[in-house]
Amino acid sequence: MPDYKVYYFNVKALGEPLRFLLSYGNLPFDDVRITREEWPALKPTMPMGQMPVLQVDGKKVHQSVAMSRYLAKQVGLAGADDWENLMIDTVVDTVNDFRLKIAVVSYEPDDEIKEKKLVTLNNEVIPFYLEKLDDIARENNGYLANSKLSWADIYFTAILDYLNYMTKSDLVASSPNLQKVVDNVTSIESIRNWIDKRPKTEI
Amino acid sequence: MPDYKVYYFNVKALGEPLRFLLSYGNLPFDDVRITREEWPALKPTMPMGQMPVLQVDGKKVHQSVAMSRYLAKQVGLAGADDWENLMIDTVVDTVNDFRLKIAVVSYEPDDEIKEKKLVTLNNEVIPFYLEKLDDIARENNGYLANSKLSWADIYFTAILDYLNYMTKSDLVASSPNLQKVVDNVTSIESIRNWIDKRPKTEI
């Protein structure tokens, strides 16, 4: 079995899909959590000076979605054929677009600009994405692709806390089908065990 | 052979990787170019109200990177195993991050903010990404992953005109290894034929 290490800050955010997928497959991993003090010295050792980073048998890789897809294949959560994988990839990239649209407002440093952007985000962007994603989850019977569990469901559920943190809301509260996706993922025993034992962090 | 349609505006930009990949595989496709006048009526028929959209035997899909990965598998430009695919996915997502960092400045509507952002983009972001990507291309002997042709090279070369347009520059002019990637892709006969016959557009 390969030797896995996840390098990230002491937050869930973009590292959590990796931790969920490794936990799902019962693949032991070293959950390395870097402090803000340690980071400047470590930064140059990371592929693009960023984290999360996954280390597989000593080789460091980056890009959270690419790493998640790779791990999904190792734990049996990829699609059964090219078309199923396209359905998974499409919805994951859409979830990621949604995250970026939230993040660009959440991290806006200028208060005045932020207020203006928040109006569009809350009145247009969030309702649009939630409706589309909830429709997809409804059409797929409580999953995000191919009417069965895949890494798309894991990815969405694992970063949802981060999306909720940035939007100061419970995004799936009024999206019953997305709530079902979350329930389907968090009722998996290996995932529940991970959630129970992981360090408690706000983000 | 499936019936392929590419729906996009009359630009290269995010639709061009799809057109390159289909051309590479000599897969006939309907290159549908929507005018700004036609778009409002068509928008609701597209999965997320956006283009490019790929239609495969009547089924419409979206997300340019996901579609490119799917087409790559159909034309033999995916990796040979999970690790090779991870290397490809990682560099494609990095190229896409680079594109987004350029786009956020290029599409900034406020001139004053744009001027400020342009300084960081030109002095920090662009040199950083070009150096990293050129290093990758050097380590992989003129390719972006696994020292051989893959859809990562096609993706980069196909969107380079768009990146150059947004930055008003020739991004690979001082990056000899990235120039080699472009040369390797554009010297493929099926790609050269496509470039020769495609509609001439600025973007």
Coordinates of C-alpha atoms in Angstrom, one line a residue:
Chain A
M1 CA 0.0 0.0 0.0
P2 CA 1.4 3.4 -0.9
D3 CA 2.5 5.8 1.8
Y4 CA 0.2 8.8 1.8
K5 CA 0.7 12.1 3.4
V6 CA -1.7 15.1 3.2
Y7 CA -0.1 18.5 3.8
Y8 CA -2.4 21.3 4.6
F9 CA -3.2 23.9 7.2
N10 CA -5.3 22.9 10.2
V11 CA -8.6 23.5 8.3
K12 CA -11.0 21.4 6.3
A13 CA -11.5 23.5 3.2
L14 CA -9.7 22.1 0.1
G15 CA -7.8 19.4 2.0
E16 CA -11.0 17.7 3.3
P17 CA -11.9 15.9 0.0
L18 CA -8.5 14.2 0.1
R19 CA -9.0 13.2 3.8
F20 CA -12.6 11.9 3.0
L21 CA -11.4 9.9 0.1
L22 CA -8.5 8.3 1.9
S23 CA -10.8 7.6 4.8
Y24 CA -13.5 6.1 2.6
G25 CA -10.9 3.6 1.2
N26 CA -9.5 2.9 4.6
L27 CA -6.1 4.0 3.3
P28 CA -3.9 5.0 6.2
F29 CA -2.5 8.5 5.8
D30 CA -0.4 11.0 7.6
D31 CA -2.6 14.0 8.2
V32 CA 0.1 16.7 8.4
R33 CA -1.3 20.1 9.6
I34 CA 1.1 23.0 9.1
T35 CA 0.9 26.1 11.4
R36 CA 1.1 29.6 10.0
E37 CA 4.5 29.9 11.7
E38 CA 5.8 26.8 10.0
W39 CA 4.5 27.7 6.6
P40 CA 7.1 30.2 5.3
A41 CA 9.9 27.7 5.6
L42 CA 7.9 24.9 4.0
K43 CA 6.3 26.9 1.2
P44 CA 9.3 26.6 -1.2
T45 CA 9.2 22.8 -0.8
M46 CA 5.7 22.6 -2.2
P47 CA 5.1 22.2 -6.0
M48 CA 3.4 25.6 -6.6
G49 CA 4.1 27.1 -3.2
Q50 CA 0.6 26.1 -2.2
M51 CA -1.3 23.5 -0.3
P52 CA -3.1 21.1 -0.1
V53 CA -0.4 18.8 -1.3
L54 CA -0.6 15.0 -1.4
Q55 CA 2.5 13.0 -1.0
V56 CA 2.4 9.5 -2.5
D57 CA 5.5 7.3 -1.7
G58 CA 7.6 10.5 -1.3
K59 CA 6.3 12.2 -4.5
K60 CA 4.5 15.5 -3.8
V61 CA 1.6 16.5 -6.1
H62 CA -0.9 19.4 -6.0
Q63 CA -4.2 20.6 -7.4
S64 CA -7.1 19.5 -5.2
V65 CA -9.5 18.3 -7.9
A66 CA -6.8 16.4 -9.8
M67 CA -5.6 14.8 -6.5
S68 CA -9.2 13.9 -5.6
R69 CA -9.8 12.3 -9.0
Y70 CA -6.6 10.2 -8.5
L71 CA -7.6 9.1 -5.1
A72 CA -11.1 8.3 -6.2
K73 CA -9.7 5.8 -8.7
Q74 CA -7.6 4.1 -5.9
V75 CA -10.7 3.7 -3.7
G76 CA -13.3 2.7 -6.4
L77 CA -15.2 6.0 -6.6
A78 CA -14.6 6.8 -10.2
G79 CA -17.1 6.2 -12.9
A80 CA -17.6 2.9 -14.8
D81 CA -16.7 4.3 -18.2
D82 CA -15.6 7.5 -20.0
W83 CA -19.2 9.0 -20.0
E84 CA -19.8 8.4 -16.3
N85 CA -16.4 10.0 -15.6
L86 CA -17.5 13.0 -17.8
M87 CA -20.7 13.4 -15.7
I88 CA -18.6 13.3 -12.5
D89 CA -15.9 15.7 -13.8
T90 CA -18.6 18.1 -15.0
V91 CA -20.4 18.4 -11.7
V92 CA -17.1 18.6 -9.7
D93 CA -15.9 21.5 -11.9
T94 CA -19.3 23.2 -11.5
V95 CA -19.1 22.8 -7.7
N96 CA -15.6 24.3 -8.0
D97 CA -16.8 27.2 -10.1
F98 CA -19.4 27.8 -7.4
R99 CA -16.7 27.8 -4.7
L100 CA -14.6 30.3 -6.7
K101 CA -17.5 32.7 -7.2
I102 CA -18.1 32.6 -3.4
A103 CA -14.4 32.9 -2.6
V104 CA -13.9 36.0 -4.8
V105 CA -16.5 37.8 -2.7
S106 CA -15.5 36.3 0.7
Y107 CA -11.8 37.3 0.2
E108 CA -12.6 40.8 -1.3
P109 CA -10.5 43.2 0.9
D110 CA -12.4 46.4 0.1
D111 CA -15.5 46.6 2.2
E112 CA -17.4 48.8 -0.2
I113 CA -16.8 46.6 -3.2
K114 CA -17.5 43.5 -1.0
E115 CA -21.0 44.9 -0.1
K116 CA -21.8 45.4 -3.7
K117 CA -20.6 42.0 -4.8
L118 CA -22.5 40.3 -1.9
V119 CA -25.8 41.5 -3.3
T120 CA -25.2 39.8 -6.7
L121 CA -23.7 36.7 -4.9
N122 CA -26.7 36.3 -2.6
N123 CA -29.5 37.3 -5.0
E124 CA -28.2 35.7 -8.2
V125 CA -25.2 33.5 -8.0
I126 CA -26.0 31.3 -5.0
P127 CA -29.7 30.7 -5.9
F128 CA -28.7 29.9 -9.5
Y129 CA -26.0 27.3 -8.5
L130 CA -28.1 25.8 -5.7
E131 CA -31.1 25.3 -8.0
K132 CA -29.0 23.7 -10.8
L133 CA -27.1 21.4 -8.3
D134 CA -30.3 20.5 -6.5
D135 CA -31.9 19.6 -9.9
I136 CA -28.9 17.4 -10.7
A137 CA -29.1 15.7 -7.3
R138 CA -32.9 15.1 -7.8
E139 CA -32.4 13.6 -11.3
N140 CA -29.7 11.3 -9.8
N141 CA -31.7 10.2 -6.8
G142 CA -29.6 11.9 -4.1
Y143 CA -26.3 11.6 -5.9
L144 CA -24.5 14.2 -8.1
A145 CA -23.8 11.9 -11.0
N146 CA -24.9 8.6 -12.6
S147 CA -27.5 7.9 -9.8
K148 CA -24.8 6.3 -7.6
L149 CA -22.1 7.2 -5.1
S150 CA -19.0 8.7 -6.7
W151 CA -16.2 11.1 -5.7
A152 CA -18.4 14.0 -6.8
D153 CA -20.6 13.4 -3.7
I154 CA -17.6 13.1 -1.5
Y155 CA -16.0 16.3 -3.0
F156 CA -19.2 18.3 -2.5
T157 CA -19.9 17.1 1.0
A158 CA -16.3 17.5 2.1
I159 CA -16.0 21.2 1.0
L160 CA -19.6 22.2 2.0
D161 CA -18.4 23.3 5.5
Y162 CA -16.0 25.6 3.8
L163 CA -18.7 27.0 1.5
N164 CA -21.0 27.5 4.5
Y165 CA -18.2 29.2 6.4
M166 CA -17.6 31.7 3.6
T167 CA -21.3 32.4 3.0
K168 CA -22.1 32.4 6.7
S169 CA -25.1 30.1 5.9
D170 CA -26.3 26.6 5.7
L171 CA -26.3 26.3 1.9
V172 CA -28.2 23.0 1.6
A173 CA -30.9 24.0 4.2
S174 CA -33.5 24.6 1.4
S175 CA -32.1 22.1 -1.1
P176 CA -33.6 18.8 -0.1
N177 CA -31.8 16.8 -2.8
L178 CA -28.4 18.3 -2.0
Q179 CA -29.2 17.5 1.7
K180 CA -29.7 13.9 0.5
V181 CA -26.3 13.9 -1.1
V182 CA -24.8 15.0 2.2
D183 CA -26.8 12.4 4.1
N184 CA -25.7 9.6 1.7
V185 CA -22.0 10.5 2.2
T186 CA -22.1 11.1 5.9
S187 CA -23.9 7.9 6.6
I188 CA -21.0 5.8 5.2
E189 CA -19.3 4.3 8.2
S190 CA -15.7 5.1 7.2
I191 CA -16.6 8.7 6.5
R192 CA -18.6 8.9 9.8
N193 CA -15.6 7.6 11.7
W194 CA -13.3 10.2 10.1
I195 CA -15.7 13.0 10.9
D196 CA -15.9 11.8 14.5
K197 CA -12.1 11.6 14.9
R198 CA -10.9 14.6 12.8
P199 CA -9.5 17.7 14.6
K200 CA -12.4 20.1 15.3
T201 CA -11.8 23.3 13.3
E202 CA -14.1 26.2 12.4
I203 CA -13.1 26.2 8.7
Chain B
M1 CA -18.8 7.2 -34.8
P2 CA -20.7 9.5 -32.5
D3 CA -22.2 12.7 -33.8
Y4 CA -20.2 15.6 -32.3
K5 CA -21.3 19.3 -32.2
V6 CA -19.3 22.1 -30.6
Y7 CA -21.5 25.1 -29.6
Y8 CA -19.5 28.3 -28.9
F9 CA -19.2 31.9 -30.0
N10 CA -17.1 32.7 -33.1
V11 CA -13.9 32.8 -31.0
K12 CA -11.1 30.3 -30.2
A13 CA -10.8 30.8 -26.4
L14 CA -12.3 27.9 -24.3
G15 CA -13.8 26.2 -27.3
E16 CA -10.5 25.7 -29.1
P17 CA -9.2 22.8 -27.0
L18 CA -12.4 20.8 -28.1
R19 CA -11.8 21.7 -31.7
F20 CA -8.1 20.8 -31.5
L21 CA -8.9 17.4 -29.9
L22 CA -11.6 16.5 -32.4
S23 CA -9.4 17.5 -35.2
Y24 CA -6.4 15.6 -33.8
G25 CA -8.6 12.4 -33.8
N26 CA -10.0 13.1 -37.2
L27 CA -13.4 13.0 -35.6
P28 CA -15.9 15.0 -37.8
F29 CA -17.8 17.7 -35.8
D30 CA -20.2 20.4 -36.5
D31 CA -18.5 23.6 -35.5
V32 CA -21.5 25.7 -34.5
R33 CA -20.7 29.4 -34.0
I34 CA -23.4 31.4 -32.2
T35 CA -23.7 35.1 -32.8
R36 CA -24.3 37.6 -30.0
E37 CA -27.8 38.1 -31.5
E38 CA -28.7 34.4 -31.5
W39 CA -27.3 33.8 -27.9
P40 CA -30.2 35.1 -25.7
A41 CA -32.6 32.7 -27.3
L42 CA -30.2 29.7 -27.1
K43 CA -28.8 30.4 -23.6
P44 CA -31.7 28.6 -21.7
T45 CA -31.1 25.5 -23.8
M46 CA -27.5 25.2 -22.5
P47 CA -26.8 23.1 -19.4
M48 CA -25.6 26.1 -17.2
G49 CA -26.6 28.9 -19.6
Q50 CA -23.0 29.0 -20.8
M51 CA -20.8 27.8 -23.7
P52 CA -18.7 26.0 -24.9
V53 CA -21.0 23.1 -25.0
L54 CA -20.2 19.7 -26.6
Q55 CA -23.1 17.7 -28.0
V56 CA -22.5 14.0 -28.3
D57 CA -25.2 12.0 -30.1
G58 CA -27.7 14.7 -29.1
K59 CA -26.6 14.9 -25.4
K60 CA -25.3 18.3 -24.4
V61 CA -22.4 18.6 -21.9
H62 CA -20.4 21.5 -20.5
Q63 CA -17.2 22.4 -18.6
S64 CA -14.3 22.9 -21.0
V65 CA -11.7 20.9 -19.0
A66 CA -14.0 18.0 -18.3
M67 CA -15.1 17.9 -22.0
S68 CA -11.4 18.0 -23.1
R69 CA -10.5 15.1 -20.8
Y70 CA -13.4 13.1 -22.3
L71 CA -12.4 13.8 -25.9
A72 CA -8.8 13.1 -25.1
K73 CA -9.8 9.6 -24.1
Q74 CA -11.6 9.1 -27.4
V75 CA -8.6 10.2 -29.4
G76 CA -5.8 8.5 -27.5
L77 CA -4.3 11.5 -25.7
A78 CA -5.0 10.5 -22.1
G79 CA -2.3 9.0 -19.9
A80 CA -1.3 5.3 -19.8
D81 CA -2.2 4.9 -16.1
D82 CA -3.7 6.7 -13.1
W83 CA -0.4 8.4 -12.2
E84 CA 0.2 9.7 -15.8
N85 CA -3.4 11.0 -15.8
L86 CA -2.7 12.8 -12.5
M87 CA 0.3 14.5 -14.0
I88 CA -1.8 15.6 -17.0
D89 CA -4.7 16.8 -14.8
T90 CA -2.4 18.7 -12.5
V91 CA -0.8 20.7 -15.2
V92 CA -4.1 21.4 -17.0
D93 CA -5.6 22.7 -13.8
T94 CA -2.5 24.9 -13.3
V95 CA -2.9 26.3 -16.8
N96 CA -6.5 27.0 -16.0
D97 CA -5.6 28.7 -12.7
F98 CA -3.2 30.8 -14.7
R99 CA -6.0 31.7 -17.2
L100 CA -8.4 32.6 -14.3
K101 CA -5.8 34.9 -12.8
I102 CA -5.3 36.7 -16.1
A103 CA -9.1 36.8 -16.8
V104 CA -9.9 38.4 -13.5
V105 CA -7.7 41.4 -14.4
S106 CA -8.6 41.4 -18.1
Y107 CA -12.3 41.6 -17.3
E108 CA -12.0 44.0 -14.4
P109 CA -14.5 46.8 -15.3
D110 CA -13.0 49.5 -13.0
D111 CA -10.0 51.2 -14.7
E112 CA -8.4 52.3 -11.5
I113 CA -8.6 48.8 -9.9
K114 CA -7.5 47.2 -13.1
E115 CA -4.3 49.3 -13.3
K116 CA -3.4 48.2 -9.7
K117 CA -4.1 44.6 -10.5
L118 CA -2.1 44.7 -13.7
V119 CA 1.0 45.6 -11.8
T120 CA 0.8 42.4 -9.7
L121 CA -0.3 40.4 -12.7
N122 CA 2.6 41.5 -14.8
N123 CA 5.3 41.6 -12.1
E124 CA 4.4 38.6 -10.1
V125 CA 1.7 36.3 -11.4
I126 CA 2.7 35.9 -15.0
P127 CA 6.5 35.5 -14.4
F128 CA 5.7 32.9 -11.6
Y129 CA 3.4 30.8 -13.8
L130 CA 5.6 31.0 -16.9
E131 CA 8.7 29.9 -14.9
K132 CA 6.9 27.0 -13.3
L133 CA 5.3 25.9 -16.6
D134 CA 8.5 26.3 -18.5
D135 CA 10.3 24.2 -15.9
I136 CA 7.7 21.5 -16.3
A137 CA 8.1 21.6 -20.1
R138 CA 11.9 21.4 -19.8
E139 CA 11.7 18.4 -17.4
N140 CA 9.3 16.7 -19.8
N141 CA 11.4 17.4 -23.0
G142 CA 9.0 19.8 -24.6
Y143 CA 5.8 18.3 -23.3
L144 CA 3.7 19.3 -20.3
A145 CA 3.4 15.8 -18.7
N146 CA 5.0 12.4 -18.8
S147 CA 7.6 13.4 -21.5
K148 CA 5.2 12.6 -24.3
L149 CA 2.3 14.2 -26.1
S150 CA -1.0 14.4 -24.2
W151 CA -4.1 16.5 -24.1
A152 CA -2.3 18.8 -21.6
D153 CA -0.1 20.0 -24.6
I154 CA -3.2 20.4 -26.8
Y155 CA -5.1 22.3 -24.1
F156 CA -2.3 24.7 -23.5
T157 CA -1.6 25.4 -27.1
A158 CA -5.2 25.8 -28.0
I159 CA -5.9 28.4 -25.3
L160 CA -2.6 30.2 -25.7
D161 CA -4.0 32.7 -28.3
Y162 CA -6.7 33.6 -25.8
L163 CA -4.1 34.1 -23.0
N164 CA -2.0 36.2 -25.4
Y165 CA -5.1 38.2 -26.3
M166 CA -6.0 39.0 -22.7
T167 CA -2.4 39.9 -21.7
K168 CA -1.7 41.7 -25.0
S169 CA 1.6 39.8 -25.2
D170 CA 3.3 36.7 -26.6
L171 CA 3.5 34.7 -23.4
V172 CA 5.9 32.0 -24.6
A173 CA 8.3 34.4 -26.3
S174 CA 10.9 34.1 -23.5
S175 CA 9.9 30.5 -22.5
P176 CA 11.8 28.2 -24.9
N177 CA 10.4 25.0 -23.5
L178 CA 6.8 26.2 -23.7
Q179 CA 7.5 27.3 -27.2
K180 CA 8.6 23.7 -27.8
V181 CA 5.3 22.5 -26.5
V182 CA 3.5 24.7 -29.0
D183 CA 5.8 23.6 -31.8
N184 CA 5.2 20.0 -31.0
V185 CA 1.4 20.5 -31.1
T186 CA 1.3 22.7 -34.1
S187 CA 3.5 20.4 -36.2
I188 CA 1.0 17.6 -36.0
E189 CA -0.6 17.4 -39.5
S190 CA -4.2 17.1 -38.3
I191 CA -3.8 20.1 -36.0
R192 CA -2.0 22.1 -38.7
N193 CA -4.9 21.4 -41.1
W194 CA -7.4 22.6 -38.5
I195 CA -5.4 25.8 -37.9
D196 CA -5.3 26.4 -41.6
K197 CA -9.0 25.9 -42.3
R198 CA -10.5 27.4 -39.1
P199 CA -12.3 30.7 -39.3
K200 CA -9.9 33.6 -38.7
T201 CA -10.8 35.4 -35.4
E202 CA -8.9 37.8 -33.2
I203 CA -9.8 36.0 -29.9

